Short mmCIF file of C-alpha atoms in Angstrom, two decimals:
data_model
loop_
_atom_site.label_atom_id
_atom_site.label_comp_id
_atom_site.label_asym_id
_atom_site.label_seq_id
_atom_site.Cartn_x
_atom_site.Cartn_y
_atom_site.Cartn_z
CA MET A 11 144.08 97.14 250.34
CA ARG A 12 141.74 95.51 247.70
CA SER A 13 138.37 94.45 248.54
CA ARG A 14 136.97 91.20 249.05
CA ARG A 15 134.64 91.58 246.20
CA GLY A 16 137.65 92.68 244.05
CA ARG A 17 139.68 89.78 244.65
CA ARG A 18 136.61 87.46 243.98
CA ARG A 19 136.27 89.27 240.70
CA SER A 20 140.19 88.60 239.69
CA ARG A 21 139.63 84.99 240.40
CA TYR A 22 136.53 85.09 238.16
CA TYR A 23 138.55 86.24 235.56
CA LEU A 24 141.38 84.11 236.09
CA TRP A 25 139.05 80.94 235.65
CA LEU A 26 137.52 82.83 232.33
CA LEU A 27 141.04 83.23 231.12
CA LEU A 28 141.95 79.33 231.86
CA ALA A 29 138.89 78.01 230.08
CA THR A 30 139.44 80.39 227.13
CA LEU A 31 143.12 78.99 226.93
CA ILE A 32 141.79 75.70 226.82
CA LEU A 33 139.26 76.47 224.06
CA ILE A 34 141.97 77.79 222.02
CA ALA A 35 144.35 74.90 222.37
CA ARG A 36 141.64 72.64 221.04
CA THR A 37 141.14 74.51 217.67
CA PRO A 38 142.56 73.37 214.53
CA VAL A 39 145.02 76.09 214.19
CA ALA A 40 146.46 74.57 217.35
CA ALA A 41 146.06 71.12 216.54
CA ASP A 42 149.16 71.32 214.20
CA MET A 43 151.07 71.55 217.41
CA ALA A 44 148.87 69.23 219.33
CA ARG A 45 148.90 66.28 216.89
CA ARG A 46 148.97 63.01 218.76
CA TRP A 47 148.80 59.37 218.13
CA LEU A 48 148.04 56.53 220.64
CA PRO A 49 150.72 54.31 221.39
CA LEU A 50 149.94 50.66 219.78
CA VAL A 51 149.64 49.31 223.45
CA LYS A 52 146.40 51.61 223.99
CA ASP A 53 144.83 51.85 220.48
CA GLY A 54 142.26 49.26 221.42
CA ILE A 55 142.82 46.88 218.62
CA HIS A 56 146.40 45.61 219.56
CA ASP A 57 146.50 42.85 221.96
CA PRO A 58 148.53 44.50 225.12
CA LYS A 59 149.93 41.03 225.47
CA SER A 60 151.38 40.57 222.01
CA PRO A 61 155.31 40.41 221.73
CA ALA A 62 154.92 42.34 218.52
CA LEU A 63 154.22 45.46 220.57
CA ARG A 64 158.09 45.89 221.48
CA LEU A 65 159.16 45.57 217.87
CA LEU A 66 156.50 47.31 215.87
CA GLN A 67 157.04 50.93 215.03
CA GLN A 68 154.77 53.44 216.97
CA PRO A 69 152.42 55.78 214.82
CA GLY A 70 153.79 58.93 216.72
CA GLU A 71 157.38 57.87 216.10
CA ALA A 72 156.75 57.87 212.34
CA LEU A 73 153.67 60.35 211.89
CA SER A 74 154.84 63.42 213.83
CA ARG A 75 157.72 63.98 211.65
CA LEU A 76 155.56 64.38 208.65
CA PRO A 77 153.56 67.41 207.10
CA ALA A 78 150.57 68.21 209.34
CA ASP A 79 146.66 67.62 208.64
CA VAL A 80 143.94 68.28 211.06
CA ALA A 81 142.01 65.16 209.89
CA GLY A 82 142.40 61.44 209.16
CA SER A 83 145.89 60.29 209.95
CA GLN A 84 146.80 63.63 210.85
CA VAL A 85 149.22 63.64 208.16
CA ASN A 86 149.22 65.49 204.75
CA TRP A 87 150.34 62.58 202.53
CA THR A 88 150.38 64.40 199.41
CA ALA A 89 152.81 66.98 200.79
CA ALA A 90 154.74 64.45 202.43
CA LEU A 91 155.50 62.94 198.97
CA GLU A 92 155.62 66.25 197.27
CA GLN A 93 158.33 67.56 199.63
CA GLY A 94 160.31 64.23 199.52
CA ARG A 95 159.91 63.43 203.13
CA ILE A 96 158.84 60.00 202.41
CA ASN A 97 159.86 57.91 198.90
CA PRO A 98 157.60 55.14 198.92
CA ARG A 99 158.23 52.31 196.52
CA THR A 100 156.18 52.71 193.15
CA ASN A 101 156.71 48.99 192.24
CA ILE A 102 157.97 45.61 193.23
CA LEU A 103 158.06 43.74 189.83
CA PRO A 104 160.39 45.41 187.32
CA GLU A 105 158.11 44.98 184.61
CA THR A 106 155.45 47.12 186.24
CA LYS A 107 154.70 50.54 184.03
CA ILE A 108 154.43 53.34 186.15
CA ARG A 109 151.68 55.55 184.91
CA VAL A 110 151.04 59.15 186.04
CA LEU A 111 148.59 61.60 184.47
CA ASP A 112 148.42 65.42 184.76
CA THR A 113 145.10 66.20 183.78
CA ASP A 114 142.55 68.07 186.05
CA ILE A 115 139.00 67.23 185.82
CA LEU A 116 136.17 69.95 186.85
CA LEU A 117 133.01 68.00 188.26
CA ASN A 118 129.71 69.05 189.83
CA LEU A 119 129.46 71.83 187.31
CA ARG A 120 125.73 72.15 187.68
CA GLY A 121 125.46 71.71 191.50
CA GLY A 122 124.97 74.25 194.29
CA THR A 123 128.19 73.58 196.27
CA PRO A 124 131.69 74.82 194.68
CA ILE A 125 132.89 73.03 191.74
CA VAL A 126 135.13 69.99 192.35
CA ARG A 127 138.55 70.27 190.47
CA PHE A 128 140.01 66.71 190.53
CA PRO A 129 143.61 66.56 190.14
CA HIS A 130 144.78 63.40 188.51
CA ARG A 131 148.36 63.82 189.27
CA GLN A 132 148.04 63.65 192.94
CA HIS A 133 146.07 60.52 192.44
CA THR A 134 148.41 58.80 190.12
CA VAL A 135 151.33 59.48 192.02
CA TRP A 136 149.83 57.07 194.69
CA LEU A 137 147.51 54.96 192.43
CA ASP A 138 147.43 53.06 189.25
CA CYS A 139 144.74 53.97 186.57
CA GLY A 140 143.15 50.62 187.07
CA ASN A 141 142.40 51.34 190.73
CA CYS A 142 139.67 53.61 189.55
CA HIS A 143 139.14 53.09 185.80
CA GLU A 144 136.97 51.33 184.33
CA GLN A 145 135.24 49.83 187.41
CA LEU A 146 134.38 52.87 189.67
CA PHE A 147 134.60 55.71 187.03
CA LYS A 148 134.48 55.61 183.38
CA SER A 149 137.49 57.26 181.57
CA LYS A 150 135.48 59.58 179.35
CA ALA A 151 135.00 63.07 180.69
CA GLY A 152 131.42 63.66 181.36
CA ALA A 153 130.27 60.03 181.59
CA ASN A 154 130.08 59.44 185.44
CA LYS A 155 127.29 60.44 187.59
CA PHE A 156 128.49 61.55 190.96
CA SER A 157 126.36 61.32 193.97
CA MET A 158 127.39 62.53 197.64
CA GLN A 159 124.94 60.05 198.96
CA LEU A 160 126.87 57.08 197.30
CA ILE A 161 130.16 58.59 198.38
CA LEU A 162 129.03 58.89 202.28
CA GLN A 163 127.99 55.36 201.75
CA GLY A 164 131.80 54.32 200.69
CA GLU A 165 131.05 54.32 197.11
CA GLN A 166 132.94 56.28 194.23
CA CYS A 167 135.48 58.78 195.74
CA GLY A 168 134.30 57.17 199.24
CA VAL A 169 135.95 53.86 198.61
CA CYS A 170 138.99 55.79 199.76
CA HIS A 171 137.95 59.25 201.09
CA GLY A 172 136.36 58.52 204.65
CA ALA A 173 138.53 55.25 205.05
CA VAL A 174 141.87 55.72 204.23
CA ALA A 175 142.34 58.97 202.38
CA PHE A 176 141.32 62.21 203.95
CA PRO A 177 137.84 61.90 205.17
CA LEU A 178 134.28 63.42 204.18
CA THR A 179 134.37 66.36 206.54
CA GLN A 180 136.97 67.94 204.60
CA CYS A 181 134.43 69.28 202.28
CA GLY A 182 136.68 72.42 200.62
CA ARG A 183 139.53 70.15 199.79
CA CYS A 184 137.43 68.66 196.98
CA HIS A 185 134.68 71.46 196.48
CA ASN A 186 137.71 73.99 196.02
CA THR A 187 136.84 75.89 192.85
CA ALA A 188 134.45 79.05 193.09
CA ARG A 189 131.61 79.03 190.62
CA ASP A 190 131.42 82.80 190.05
CA LYS A 191 134.98 83.06 188.46
CA PRO A 192 136.23 82.02 185.25
CA LEU A 193 137.07 78.33 185.26
CA PRO A 194 140.58 77.11 185.03
CA ALA A 195 141.29 76.97 181.20
CA ALA A 196 143.55 73.92 181.46
CA ALA A 197 141.25 71.74 183.30
CA VAL A 198 138.78 69.32 181.34
CA ARG A 199 135.16 69.65 181.88
CA GLY A 200 133.43 66.60 183.38
CA SER A 201 129.82 66.02 184.56
CA MET B 12 130.42 86.10 242.65
CA ARG B 13 130.14 82.58 243.96
CA LYS B 14 127.43 81.83 241.31
CA GLY B 15 129.99 83.27 238.45
CA MET B 16 132.86 81.09 239.73
CA LEU B 17 130.60 77.93 239.68
CA MET B 18 129.66 79.22 236.10
CA CYS B 19 133.21 79.41 235.24
CA LEU B 20 133.95 76.02 236.59
CA LEU B 21 131.02 74.43 234.98
CA MET B 22 132.52 75.80 231.47
CA LEU B 23 135.60 74.68 232.07
CA MET B 24 134.40 71.14 232.83
CA ALA B 25 132.23 71.44 229.84
CA ALA B 26 135.09 72.48 227.45
CA VAL B 27 137.39 69.66 228.57
CA ALA B 28 134.76 67.18 228.38
CA VAL B 29 133.40 67.94 224.86
CA LEU B 30 136.65 69.26 223.23
CA ASP B 31 139.10 67.08 224.79
CA VAL B 32 137.75 63.68 223.81
CA ALA B 33 139.98 60.81 223.54
CA PRO B 34 141.46 60.23 219.89
CA ALA B 35 139.88 57.80 217.87
CA ARG B 36 140.88 54.39 218.67
CA ALA B 37 143.21 52.39 216.47
CA GLU B 38 144.90 54.61 213.47
CA TYR B 39 143.07 56.01 210.74
CA GLY B 40 142.88 53.31 207.96
CA ASP B 41 143.81 50.41 210.17
CA VAL B 42 142.30 47.16 209.02
CA VAL B 43 141.68 44.17 211.10
CA LEU B 44 141.84 40.84 209.34
CA ASN B 45 139.76 37.99 211.24
CA LYS B 46 137.87 35.81 208.70
CA ARG B 47 139.97 32.69 210.10
CA SER B 48 142.60 33.79 212.75
CA ASP B 49 140.46 33.71 215.86
CA LYS B 50 138.97 30.21 214.54
CA GLU B 51 142.57 28.86 214.06
CA GLY B 52 143.82 30.15 217.57
CA MET B 53 145.85 32.80 216.37
CA ARG B 54 145.41 36.47 217.13
CA PRO B 55 143.71 38.67 214.30
CA VAL B 56 146.00 40.50 211.79
CA ILE B 57 146.49 44.26 212.06
CA PHE B 58 147.02 45.82 208.73
CA SER B 59 148.25 49.53 209.37
CA HIS B 60 147.82 51.58 206.14
CA TRP B 61 150.10 54.40 207.68
CA PHE B 62 153.01 52.04 208.35
CA HIS B 63 152.71 50.52 204.57
CA ARG B 64 152.21 54.04 202.98
CA ILE B 65 155.46 55.60 204.05
CA ARG B 66 157.30 52.66 202.37
CA PHE B 67 155.04 51.68 199.16
CA ARG B 68 152.29 53.43 197.17
CA CYS B 69 148.80 52.40 197.15
CA LYS B 70 149.58 50.99 193.58
CA VAL B 71 152.01 48.26 195.17
CA CYS B 72 149.26 46.35 196.91
CA HIS B 73 146.29 47.49 195.13
CA ASP B 74 147.42 46.75 191.71
CA GLU B 75 150.58 44.62 191.48
CA LEU B 76 149.52 42.45 194.50
CA GLY B 77 145.82 42.36 193.29
CA PHE B 78 144.07 43.56 196.78
CA LYS B 79 140.67 44.82 196.00
CA MET B 80 140.06 48.39 197.71
CA ARG B 81 137.29 47.00 199.97
CA ALA B 82 138.00 45.90 203.58
CA GLY B 83 136.56 42.15 203.68
CA ALA B 84 136.80 41.61 199.74
CA ASN B 85 139.89 39.56 199.84
CA ASP B 86 139.90 36.29 200.70
CA VAL B 87 143.79 36.04 202.11
CA LEU B 88 145.04 32.64 202.88
CA MET B 89 148.02 31.93 204.70
CA VAL B 90 149.07 29.19 202.21
CA ASP B 91 148.87 31.78 199.47
CA ILE B 92 151.06 34.13 201.41
CA VAL B 93 153.62 31.52 201.75
CA ASP B 94 153.30 30.91 198.24
CA GLY B 95 154.53 34.47 197.55
CA LYS B 96 150.92 35.83 196.81
CA PHE B 97 149.30 38.70 198.52
CA CYS B 98 151.39 39.91 201.49
CA GLY B 99 154.00 37.13 200.51
CA LEU B 100 155.03 39.26 197.53
CA CYS B 101 157.01 41.42 200.14
CA HIS B 102 156.77 39.14 203.35
CA ASN B 103 159.32 36.77 202.46
CA GLY B 104 162.29 37.79 204.49
CA GLN B 105 163.69 39.93 201.67
CA ILE B 106 161.50 42.97 201.22
CA ALA B 107 159.84 42.73 204.45
CA TRP B 108 159.72 40.14 207.62
CA GLY B 109 159.06 36.62 206.54
CA THR B 110 156.14 34.52 207.38
CA GLU B 111 157.56 32.53 210.03
CA ARG B 112 157.47 35.82 212.25
CA CYS B 113 153.72 35.08 213.02
CA ASP B 114 153.20 37.53 215.66
CA LEU B 115 154.50 40.54 214.09
CA CYS B 116 151.04 40.48 211.84
CA HIS B 117 148.76 38.54 214.17
CA SER B 118 148.84 41.06 216.97
CA GLY B 119 145.31 41.88 217.57
CA ARG B 120 142.95 41.61 220.41
CA HIS B 121 140.82 38.24 220.18
CA GLY B 122 137.53 38.71 218.93
CA LEU B 123 137.91 41.80 216.76
CA GLU B 124 135.60 42.34 213.92
CA SER B 125 137.06 42.44 210.29
CA ARG B 126 136.78 45.87 209.02
CA ILE B 127 138.47 49.13 208.66
CA HIS B 128 139.02 50.97 212.23
CA GLY B 129 139.82 54.18 212.86
CA GLY B 130 138.40 55.42 209.78
CA ASN B 131 135.05 56.91 208.62
CA GLN B 132 135.12 60.18 210.38
CA SER B 133 132.07 61.48 208.28
CA LEU B 134 130.05 58.86 210.30
CA GLY B 135 128.09 57.94 207.13
CA PRO B 136 125.80 54.76 207.07
CA GLY B 137 129.20 53.26 205.94
CA ARG B 138 130.19 49.96 204.73
CA TRP B 139 133.74 50.48 206.10
#
């Protein structure tokens, strides 16, 4: 027969196990399985009395079917497009020219953090050249002065990243190229 | 031993409190437009980026339709929409529901501030 002390100890370990399991469940690895979206009626901005709530699509219904991400809307929109899981329209007006560019630009070449390899393709499948050029950024490589401070304030890349595109907590997704290895040859050197 | 169990319980509660926070209210990139709605007796408009992005690429609204990429920078008047500008290029009863279905867009709580909601996870000083 087990002693009272032994029983108490096993209960202690049970609690410890439970706490650990909850901790694991909340990590980014598990987040893929635990993605969740608030129903519109509880999202804090829709009026629960609005008749629209019976008709509008629920975010969970639409987004749970798309490739997972750990931040933002919890959907990797680039992957969703590349895998053909969504096929959003490129234009409404038939005369609109669809422009896609496939050049990578290396940025932050003299900084301390890893180099930024900016891919034009992933941006231009969604956006038009005119959305960034020439107002936000000059087209000439090396002509732009980037500032993380400005980006955090919603300028430059921060016009989208941090508001509608993946947030600025995802450092490594832009600062994605090691400084101590040979630089990718195909990429253009920026500032 | 009782002390140990108490510690465990506290740890458990702390884990739940700290890590199991409620998801951010609104969806990432939801925009509330309320420059005029409340004053005119309508619910504010909720524009969901996620809903539109599944169906249209950014360039459709931000290039073809001419929406500036800064919440609050666009002066969207109902009369223009009915004329086929801004939202009205699609919300005409052909590509998307028409302007007679007021409630589907004007679905927000009264008194909401016009801005991007659910975004800005970097918690920068922010102009969103």
